[in-house]
Coordinates of C-alpha atoms in Angstrom, one line a residue:
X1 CA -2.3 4.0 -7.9
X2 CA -5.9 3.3 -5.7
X3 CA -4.0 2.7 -2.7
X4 CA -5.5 5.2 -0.2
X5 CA -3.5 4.8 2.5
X6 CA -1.8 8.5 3.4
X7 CA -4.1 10.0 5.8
X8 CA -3.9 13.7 5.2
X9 CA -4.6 13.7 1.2
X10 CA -7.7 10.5 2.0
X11 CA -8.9 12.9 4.4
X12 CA -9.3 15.9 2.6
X13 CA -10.3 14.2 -0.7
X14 CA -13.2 12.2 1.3
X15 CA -13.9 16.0 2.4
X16 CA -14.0 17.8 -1.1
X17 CA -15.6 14.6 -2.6
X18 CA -18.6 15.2 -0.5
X19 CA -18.3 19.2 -1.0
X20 CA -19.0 18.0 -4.3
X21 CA -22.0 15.9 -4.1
X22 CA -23.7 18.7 -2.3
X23 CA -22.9 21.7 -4.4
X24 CA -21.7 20.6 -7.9
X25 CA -24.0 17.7 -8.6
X26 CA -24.8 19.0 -12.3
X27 CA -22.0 20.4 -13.1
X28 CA -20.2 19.4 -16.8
X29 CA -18.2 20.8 -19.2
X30 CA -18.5 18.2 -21.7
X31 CA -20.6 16.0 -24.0
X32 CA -20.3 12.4 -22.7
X33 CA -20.6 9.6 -24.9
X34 CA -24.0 7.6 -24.9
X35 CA -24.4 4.2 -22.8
X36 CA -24.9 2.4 -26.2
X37 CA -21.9 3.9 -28.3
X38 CA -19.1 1.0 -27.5
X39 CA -17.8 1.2 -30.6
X40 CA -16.9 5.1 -31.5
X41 CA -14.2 6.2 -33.7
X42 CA -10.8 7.8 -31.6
X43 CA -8.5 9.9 -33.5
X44 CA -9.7 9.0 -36.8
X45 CA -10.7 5.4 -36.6
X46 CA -8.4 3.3 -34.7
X47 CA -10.3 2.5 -31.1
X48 CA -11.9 -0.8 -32.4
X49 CA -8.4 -2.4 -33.1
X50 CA -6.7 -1.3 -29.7
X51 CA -9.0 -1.5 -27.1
X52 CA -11.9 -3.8 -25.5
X53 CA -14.1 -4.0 -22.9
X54 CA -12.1 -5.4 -19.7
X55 CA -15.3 -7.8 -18.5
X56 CA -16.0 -8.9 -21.7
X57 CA -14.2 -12.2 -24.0
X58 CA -13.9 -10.2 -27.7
X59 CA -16.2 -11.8 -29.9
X60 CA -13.3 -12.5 -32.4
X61 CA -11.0 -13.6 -29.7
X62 CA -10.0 -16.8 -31.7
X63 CA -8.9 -14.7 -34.5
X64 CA -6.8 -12.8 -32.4
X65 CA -5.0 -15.9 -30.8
X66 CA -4.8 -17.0 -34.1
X67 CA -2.9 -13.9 -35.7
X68 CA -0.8 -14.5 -32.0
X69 CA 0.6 -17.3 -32.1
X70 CA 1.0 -17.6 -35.8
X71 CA 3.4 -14.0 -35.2
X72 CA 5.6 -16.2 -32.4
X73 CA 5.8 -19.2 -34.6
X74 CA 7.2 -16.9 -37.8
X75 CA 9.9 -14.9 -34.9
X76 CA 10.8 -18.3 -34.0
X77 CA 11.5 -20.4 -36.9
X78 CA 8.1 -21.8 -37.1
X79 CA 8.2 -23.5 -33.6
X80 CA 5.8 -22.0 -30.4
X81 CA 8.0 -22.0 -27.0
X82 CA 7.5 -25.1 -24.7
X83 CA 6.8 -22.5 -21.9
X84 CA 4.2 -19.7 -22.4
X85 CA 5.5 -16.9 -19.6
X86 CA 2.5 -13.6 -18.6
X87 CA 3.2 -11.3 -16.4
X88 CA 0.1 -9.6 -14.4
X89 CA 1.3 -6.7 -12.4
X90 CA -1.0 -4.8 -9.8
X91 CA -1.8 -1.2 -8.7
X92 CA -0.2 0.5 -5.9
X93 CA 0.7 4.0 -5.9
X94 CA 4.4 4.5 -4.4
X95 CA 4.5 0.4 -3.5
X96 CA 5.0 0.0 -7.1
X97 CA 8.6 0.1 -6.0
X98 CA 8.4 -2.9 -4.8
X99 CA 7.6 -4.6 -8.3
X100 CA 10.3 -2.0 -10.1
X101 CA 12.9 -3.9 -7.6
X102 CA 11.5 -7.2 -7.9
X103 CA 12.0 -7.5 -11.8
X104 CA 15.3 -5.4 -11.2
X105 CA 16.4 -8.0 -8.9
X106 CA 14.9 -10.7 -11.1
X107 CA 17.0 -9.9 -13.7
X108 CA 20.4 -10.1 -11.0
X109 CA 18.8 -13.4 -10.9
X110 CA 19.6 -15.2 -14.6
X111 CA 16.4 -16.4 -14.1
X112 CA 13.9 -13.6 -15.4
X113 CA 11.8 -15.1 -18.4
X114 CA 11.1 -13.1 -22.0
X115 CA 7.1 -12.9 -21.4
X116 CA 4.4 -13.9 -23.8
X117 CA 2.1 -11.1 -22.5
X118 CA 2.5 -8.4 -20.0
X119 CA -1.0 -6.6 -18.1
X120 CA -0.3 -3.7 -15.9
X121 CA -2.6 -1.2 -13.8
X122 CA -2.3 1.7 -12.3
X123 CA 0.8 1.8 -11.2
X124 CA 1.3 -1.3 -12.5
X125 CA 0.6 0.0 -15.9
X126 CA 4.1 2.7 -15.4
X127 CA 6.1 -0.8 -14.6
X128 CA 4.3 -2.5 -17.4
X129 CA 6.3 -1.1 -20.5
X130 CA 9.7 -2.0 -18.8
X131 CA 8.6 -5.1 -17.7
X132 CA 7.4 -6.1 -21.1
X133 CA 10.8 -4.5 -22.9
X134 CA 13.2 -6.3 -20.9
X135 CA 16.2 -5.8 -18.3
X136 CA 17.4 -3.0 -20.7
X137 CA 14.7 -0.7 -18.8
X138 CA 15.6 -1.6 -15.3
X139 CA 17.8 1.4 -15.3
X140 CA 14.2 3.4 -16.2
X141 CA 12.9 1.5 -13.6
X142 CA 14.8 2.5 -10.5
X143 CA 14.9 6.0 -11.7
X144 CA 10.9 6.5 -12.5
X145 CA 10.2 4.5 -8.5
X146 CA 13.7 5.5 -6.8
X147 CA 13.6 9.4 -7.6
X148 CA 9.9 10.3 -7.6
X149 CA 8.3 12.0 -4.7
X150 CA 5.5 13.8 -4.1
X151 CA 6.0 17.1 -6.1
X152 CA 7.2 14.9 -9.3
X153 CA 3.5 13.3 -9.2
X154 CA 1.3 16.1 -8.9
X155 CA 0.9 20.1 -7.7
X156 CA -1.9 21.0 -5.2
X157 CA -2.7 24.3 -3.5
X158 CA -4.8 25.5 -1.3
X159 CA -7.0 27.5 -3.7
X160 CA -7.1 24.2 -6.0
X161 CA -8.2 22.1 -3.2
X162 CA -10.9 25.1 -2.6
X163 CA -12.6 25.1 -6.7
X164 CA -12.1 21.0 -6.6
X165 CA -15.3 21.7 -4.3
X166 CA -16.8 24.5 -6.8
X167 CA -16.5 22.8 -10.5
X168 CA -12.8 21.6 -10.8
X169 CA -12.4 17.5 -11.3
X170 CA -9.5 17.0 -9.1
X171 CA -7.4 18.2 -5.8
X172 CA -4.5 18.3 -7.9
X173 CA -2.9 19.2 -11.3
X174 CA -0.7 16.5 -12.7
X175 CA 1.3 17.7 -15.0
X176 CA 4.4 17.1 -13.8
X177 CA 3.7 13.5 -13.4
X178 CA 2.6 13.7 -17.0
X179 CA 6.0 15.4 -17.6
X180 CA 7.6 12.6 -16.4
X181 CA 6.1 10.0 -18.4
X182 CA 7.0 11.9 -21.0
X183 CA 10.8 11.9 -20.3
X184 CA 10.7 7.8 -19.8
X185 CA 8.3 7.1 -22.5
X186 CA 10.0 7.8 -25.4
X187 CA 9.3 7.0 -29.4
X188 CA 12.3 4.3 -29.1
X189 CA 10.6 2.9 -26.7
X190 CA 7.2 2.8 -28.1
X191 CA 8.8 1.2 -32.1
X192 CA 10.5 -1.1 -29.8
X193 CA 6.8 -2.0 -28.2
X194 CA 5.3 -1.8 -31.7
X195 CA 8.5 -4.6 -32.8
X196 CA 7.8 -7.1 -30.1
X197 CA 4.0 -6.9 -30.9
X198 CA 4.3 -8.1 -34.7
X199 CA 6.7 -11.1 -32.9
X200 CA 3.2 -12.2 -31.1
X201 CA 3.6 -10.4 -27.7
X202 CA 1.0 -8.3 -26.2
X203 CA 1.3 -5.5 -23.5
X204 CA -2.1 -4.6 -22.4
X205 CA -3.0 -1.5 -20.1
X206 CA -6.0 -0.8 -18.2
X207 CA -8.2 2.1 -17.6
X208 CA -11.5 2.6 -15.7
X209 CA -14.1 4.0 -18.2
X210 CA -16.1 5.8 -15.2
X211 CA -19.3 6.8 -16.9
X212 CA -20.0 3.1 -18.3
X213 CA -18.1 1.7 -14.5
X214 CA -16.2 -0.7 -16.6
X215 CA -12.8 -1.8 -17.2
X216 CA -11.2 -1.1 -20.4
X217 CA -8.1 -3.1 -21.5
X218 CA -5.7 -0.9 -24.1
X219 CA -3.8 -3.1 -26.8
X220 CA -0.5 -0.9 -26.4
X221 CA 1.6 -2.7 -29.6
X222 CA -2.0 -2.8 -31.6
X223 CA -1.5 1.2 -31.0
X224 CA 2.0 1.1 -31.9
X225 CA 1.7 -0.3 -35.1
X226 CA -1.3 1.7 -36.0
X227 CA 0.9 4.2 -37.8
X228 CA -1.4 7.3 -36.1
X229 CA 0.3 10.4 -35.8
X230 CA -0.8 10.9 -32.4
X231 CA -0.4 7.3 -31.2
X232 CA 2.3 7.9 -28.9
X233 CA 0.4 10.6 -27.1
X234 CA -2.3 8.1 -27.1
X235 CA -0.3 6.0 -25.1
X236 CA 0.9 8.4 -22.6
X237 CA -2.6 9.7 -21.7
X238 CA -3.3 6.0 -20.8
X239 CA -0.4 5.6 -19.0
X240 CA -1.8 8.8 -17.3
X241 CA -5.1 7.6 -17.0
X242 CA -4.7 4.1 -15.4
X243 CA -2.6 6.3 -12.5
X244 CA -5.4 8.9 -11.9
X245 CA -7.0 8.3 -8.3
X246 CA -10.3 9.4 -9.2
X247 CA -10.9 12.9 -6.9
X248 CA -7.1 13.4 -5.9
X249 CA -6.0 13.3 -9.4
X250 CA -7.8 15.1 -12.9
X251 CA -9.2 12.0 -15.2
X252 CA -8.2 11.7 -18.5
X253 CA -10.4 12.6 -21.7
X254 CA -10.5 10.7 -24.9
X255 CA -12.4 12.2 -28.1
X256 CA -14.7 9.9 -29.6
X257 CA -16.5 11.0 -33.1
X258 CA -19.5 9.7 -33.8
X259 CA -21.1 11.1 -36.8
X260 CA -18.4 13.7 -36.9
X261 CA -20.0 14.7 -33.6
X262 CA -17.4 15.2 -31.0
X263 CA -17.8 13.4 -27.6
X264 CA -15.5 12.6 -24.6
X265 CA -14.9 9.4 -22.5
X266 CA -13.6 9.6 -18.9
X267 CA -10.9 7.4 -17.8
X268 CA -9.9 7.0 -14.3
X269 CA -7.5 4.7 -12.5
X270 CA -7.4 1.3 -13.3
X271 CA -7.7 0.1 -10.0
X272 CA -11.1 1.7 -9.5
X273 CA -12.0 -1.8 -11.0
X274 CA -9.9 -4.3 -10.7
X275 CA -6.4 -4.6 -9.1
X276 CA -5.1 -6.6 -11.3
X277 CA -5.8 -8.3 -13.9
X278 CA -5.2 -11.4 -16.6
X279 CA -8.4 -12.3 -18.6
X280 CA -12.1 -12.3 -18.0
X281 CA -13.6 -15.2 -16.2
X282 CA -15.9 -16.3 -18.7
X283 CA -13.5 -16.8 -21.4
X284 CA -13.4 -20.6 -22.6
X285 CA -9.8 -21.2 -23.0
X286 CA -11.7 -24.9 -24.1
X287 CA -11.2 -23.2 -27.4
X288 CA -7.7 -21.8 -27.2
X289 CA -6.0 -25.2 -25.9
X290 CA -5.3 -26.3 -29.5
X291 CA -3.7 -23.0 -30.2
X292 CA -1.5 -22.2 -27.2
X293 CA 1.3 -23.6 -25.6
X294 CA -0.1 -26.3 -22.9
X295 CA 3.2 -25.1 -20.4
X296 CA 1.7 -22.1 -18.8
X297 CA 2.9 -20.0 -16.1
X298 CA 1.2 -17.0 -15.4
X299 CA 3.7 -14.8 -12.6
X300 CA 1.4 -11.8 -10.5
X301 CA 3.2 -8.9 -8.2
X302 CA 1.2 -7.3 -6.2
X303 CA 2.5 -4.1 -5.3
X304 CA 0.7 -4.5 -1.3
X305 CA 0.7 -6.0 1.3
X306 CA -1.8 -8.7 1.1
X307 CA -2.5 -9.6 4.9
X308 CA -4.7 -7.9 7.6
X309 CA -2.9 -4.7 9.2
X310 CA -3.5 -3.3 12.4
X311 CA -4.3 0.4 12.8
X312 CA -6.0 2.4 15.4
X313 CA -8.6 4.3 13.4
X314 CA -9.6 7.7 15.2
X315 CA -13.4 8.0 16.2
X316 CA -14.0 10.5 14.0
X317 CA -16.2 9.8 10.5
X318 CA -13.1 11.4 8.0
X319 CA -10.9 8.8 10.0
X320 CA -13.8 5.9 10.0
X321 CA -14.7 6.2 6.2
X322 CA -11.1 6.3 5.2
X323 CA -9.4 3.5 7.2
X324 CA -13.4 1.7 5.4
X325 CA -12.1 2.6 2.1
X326 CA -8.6 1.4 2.6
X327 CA -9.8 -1.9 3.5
X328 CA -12.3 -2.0 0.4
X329 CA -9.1 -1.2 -1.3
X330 CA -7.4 -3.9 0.3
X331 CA -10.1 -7.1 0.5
X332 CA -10.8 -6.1 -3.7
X333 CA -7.2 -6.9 -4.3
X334 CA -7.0 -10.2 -2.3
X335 CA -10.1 -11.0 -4.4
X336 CA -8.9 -10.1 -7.3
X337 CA -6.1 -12.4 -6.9
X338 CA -8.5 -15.2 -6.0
X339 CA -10.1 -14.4 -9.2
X340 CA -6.9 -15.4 -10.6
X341 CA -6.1 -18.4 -8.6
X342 CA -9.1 -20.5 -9.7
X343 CA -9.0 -19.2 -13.0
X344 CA -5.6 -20.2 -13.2
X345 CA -6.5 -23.5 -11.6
X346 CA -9.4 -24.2 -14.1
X347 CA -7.1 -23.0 -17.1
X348 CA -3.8 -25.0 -16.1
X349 CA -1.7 -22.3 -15.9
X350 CA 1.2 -22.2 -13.1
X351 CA 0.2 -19.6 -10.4
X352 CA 3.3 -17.3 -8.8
X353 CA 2.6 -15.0 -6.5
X354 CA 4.7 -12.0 -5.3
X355 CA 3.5 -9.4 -2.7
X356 CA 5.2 -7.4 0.0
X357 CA 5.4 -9.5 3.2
X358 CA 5.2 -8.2 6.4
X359 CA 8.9 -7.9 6.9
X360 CA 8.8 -4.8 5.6
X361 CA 8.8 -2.3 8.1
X362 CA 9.0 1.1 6.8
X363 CA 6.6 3.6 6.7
X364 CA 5.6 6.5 4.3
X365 CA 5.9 10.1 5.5
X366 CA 4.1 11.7 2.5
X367 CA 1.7 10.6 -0.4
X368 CA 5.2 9.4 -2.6
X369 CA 8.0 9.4 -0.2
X370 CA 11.3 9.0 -1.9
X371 CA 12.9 7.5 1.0
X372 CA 10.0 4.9 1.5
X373 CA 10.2 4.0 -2.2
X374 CA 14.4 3.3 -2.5
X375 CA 13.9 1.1 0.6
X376 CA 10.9 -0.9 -1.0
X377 CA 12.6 -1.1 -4.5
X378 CA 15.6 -2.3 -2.5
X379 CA 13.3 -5.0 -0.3
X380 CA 12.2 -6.3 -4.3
X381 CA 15.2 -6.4 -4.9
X382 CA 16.8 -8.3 -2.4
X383 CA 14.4 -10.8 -2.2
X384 CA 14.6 -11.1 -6.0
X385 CA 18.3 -11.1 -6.6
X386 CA 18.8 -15.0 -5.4
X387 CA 15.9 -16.1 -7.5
X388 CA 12.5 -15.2 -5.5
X389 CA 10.1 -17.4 -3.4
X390 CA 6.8 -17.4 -5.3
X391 CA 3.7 -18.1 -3.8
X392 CA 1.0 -20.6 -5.5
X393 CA -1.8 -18.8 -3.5
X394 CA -2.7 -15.1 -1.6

């Protein structure tokens, strides 16, 4: 949800944010974990096997294709598909309607595949579970991106907004967008995510680990299976996480123990550092080929529009370093999906494209306008319905 493009809460976060840097510089209220601690023990010993560093190929990423694709061959009579399907699926904040009505519509369609892997971020990360689980969750789709606004996502006040400058983390309290994720994610839907991930599919999550500024990509069906009894909690607060814009919304602690000593990571948006994403550049796939499935087609939505949009930007320096950051925002996503295209190129995967054209002509009227987001999921959804016209570059 890194998509600061609503005026009034950009302007008063760029406000407080500064507010902050000049009076609350040292402030903490926790014990962070050390720059050289990457492998720590969460909730009694299960980080190593569900997480890894977003930037970084795992050193035993053979292995893990290994255990992969020998799970799909055993759910499928001992034969690998002819086509490998992955589904990357971007941040957004309330334009993640537009990828809710896109698979929606995709599913009208006939044509929507069963997909090998699923990545999601930010808000990309809320769509990602459905996505992954099938057209059984498109109902869970239209309601989570059709009857949200605003006050379902977060509660601000004036007096908040005033201690976000004195010591709090955040504008806002999100607890009833935390309440909501825990009304759609439910523990039949998690055993059905911890089912599919024994068959050899993967749903991965990412977060933004702020003090190490690196990405961090979650292994939800690893999780799943992990038989913790606090592993569905687990997955809510990085649901919760990968959806906090740092400074409008609180970021999200995990408790790492090293040497029984108690320490916290802080998790931000997933969008802080990547838009979206698929697999680290350096990653040989040299060494996958005999492995995989050589029929690959990797499908992206990107929940924004990707072309250049005209705005008269006041002359004021709220206005100025806002309409800068929106277009940081903006040129990082059509990198990122650069990033993708030649890795996709290099890799011989098939590269497909979605994104919200300039057709649409609707405007927001608050930070998650529920009006805005039914006409966006019904734009994905229209353009979906017939079988949708993907693009094989940004």
């Amino acid at each position: 949800m890194f998509e600061y493009q609503y005026n009034r809460t950009l302007r008063l976060t760029l406000f407080l944010l500064l507010g902050c840097l000049v009076s609350c510089s040292g402030f903490s209220n926790r014990i962070p974990v050390a720059n050289d601690l990457e492998n720590g023990v969460i909730e009694e010993e299960i980080l190593g096997a569900i997480r890894f560093w977003g930037d970084r190929v795992p050193e035993n990423i053979v292995e893990l294709t290994k255990t992969r694709m020998s799970q799909i061959e055993d759910s499928n009579n001992g034969t690998l598909p002819h086509i490998s399907n992955y589904l990357a699926i971007s941040g957004g904040a309330e334009d993640g309607a537009f990828g809710a009505g896109l698979l929606c519509g995709w599913t009208e369609s006939g044509y929507r595949p069963e997909f090998e892997v699923v990545t999601g971020i930010s808000t990309g990360a809320l769509i990602a579970p459905f996505a992954f689980l099938g057209s059984e969750y498109d109902n869970d789709l239209e309601f989570l991106f059709t009857q949200t606004s605003t006050k379902n996502i977060l509660i601000t006040s004036f007096w908040r907004k005033i201690n976000a400058v004195v010591g709090y983390s955040a504008l806002t309290d999100t607890s009833p967008l935390s309440k909501k994720i825990d009304k759609v994610v439910t523990k039949t839907l998690f055993e059905k995510i911890a089912v599919e991930h024994l068959k050899g599919r993967r749903l991965y999550i990412g977060t933004t680990n702020l003090d190490a500024q690196r990405p961090v990509v979650w292994d939800i069906g690893a999780l799943a299976n992990s038989q913790h009894p606090f592993a569905l909690k687990i997955f809510k607060d990085i649901l919760l996480a990968s959806a906090s814009i740092p400074g409008a919304m609180p970021p999200v602690f995990f408790n790492v123990y090293d040497n029984n000593k108690l320490l916290q990571e802080m998790h931000v948006d997933g969008g802080v550092t990547s838009q979206v994403f698929f697999y680290p550049m350096s990653l040989d796939i040299k060494k996958l080929n005999s492995l995989i499935s050589p029929n690959r087609r990797l499908y992206i939505i990107r929940n924004s529009k990707v072309g250049a949009e005209y705005k008269h930007t006041k002359n004021n320096t709220l206005s100025i370093v806002g309409r800068s950051i929106q277009t940081l925002i903006k040129s990082q996503g059509i990198g990122d999906l650069y990033k993708i295209l030649f890795v996709a190129k290099r890799d011989n995967f098939e590269y497909k494209l979605a994104y919200i054209e300039d057709d649409f002509k609707h405007d927001s009227n608050e930070l998650f306008d529920p009006i805005y987001m039914k006409a966006l999921f019904d734009y994905g959804f229209e353009k979906s319905k017939t079988g949708y016209n993907w693009y094989n570059s940004p």
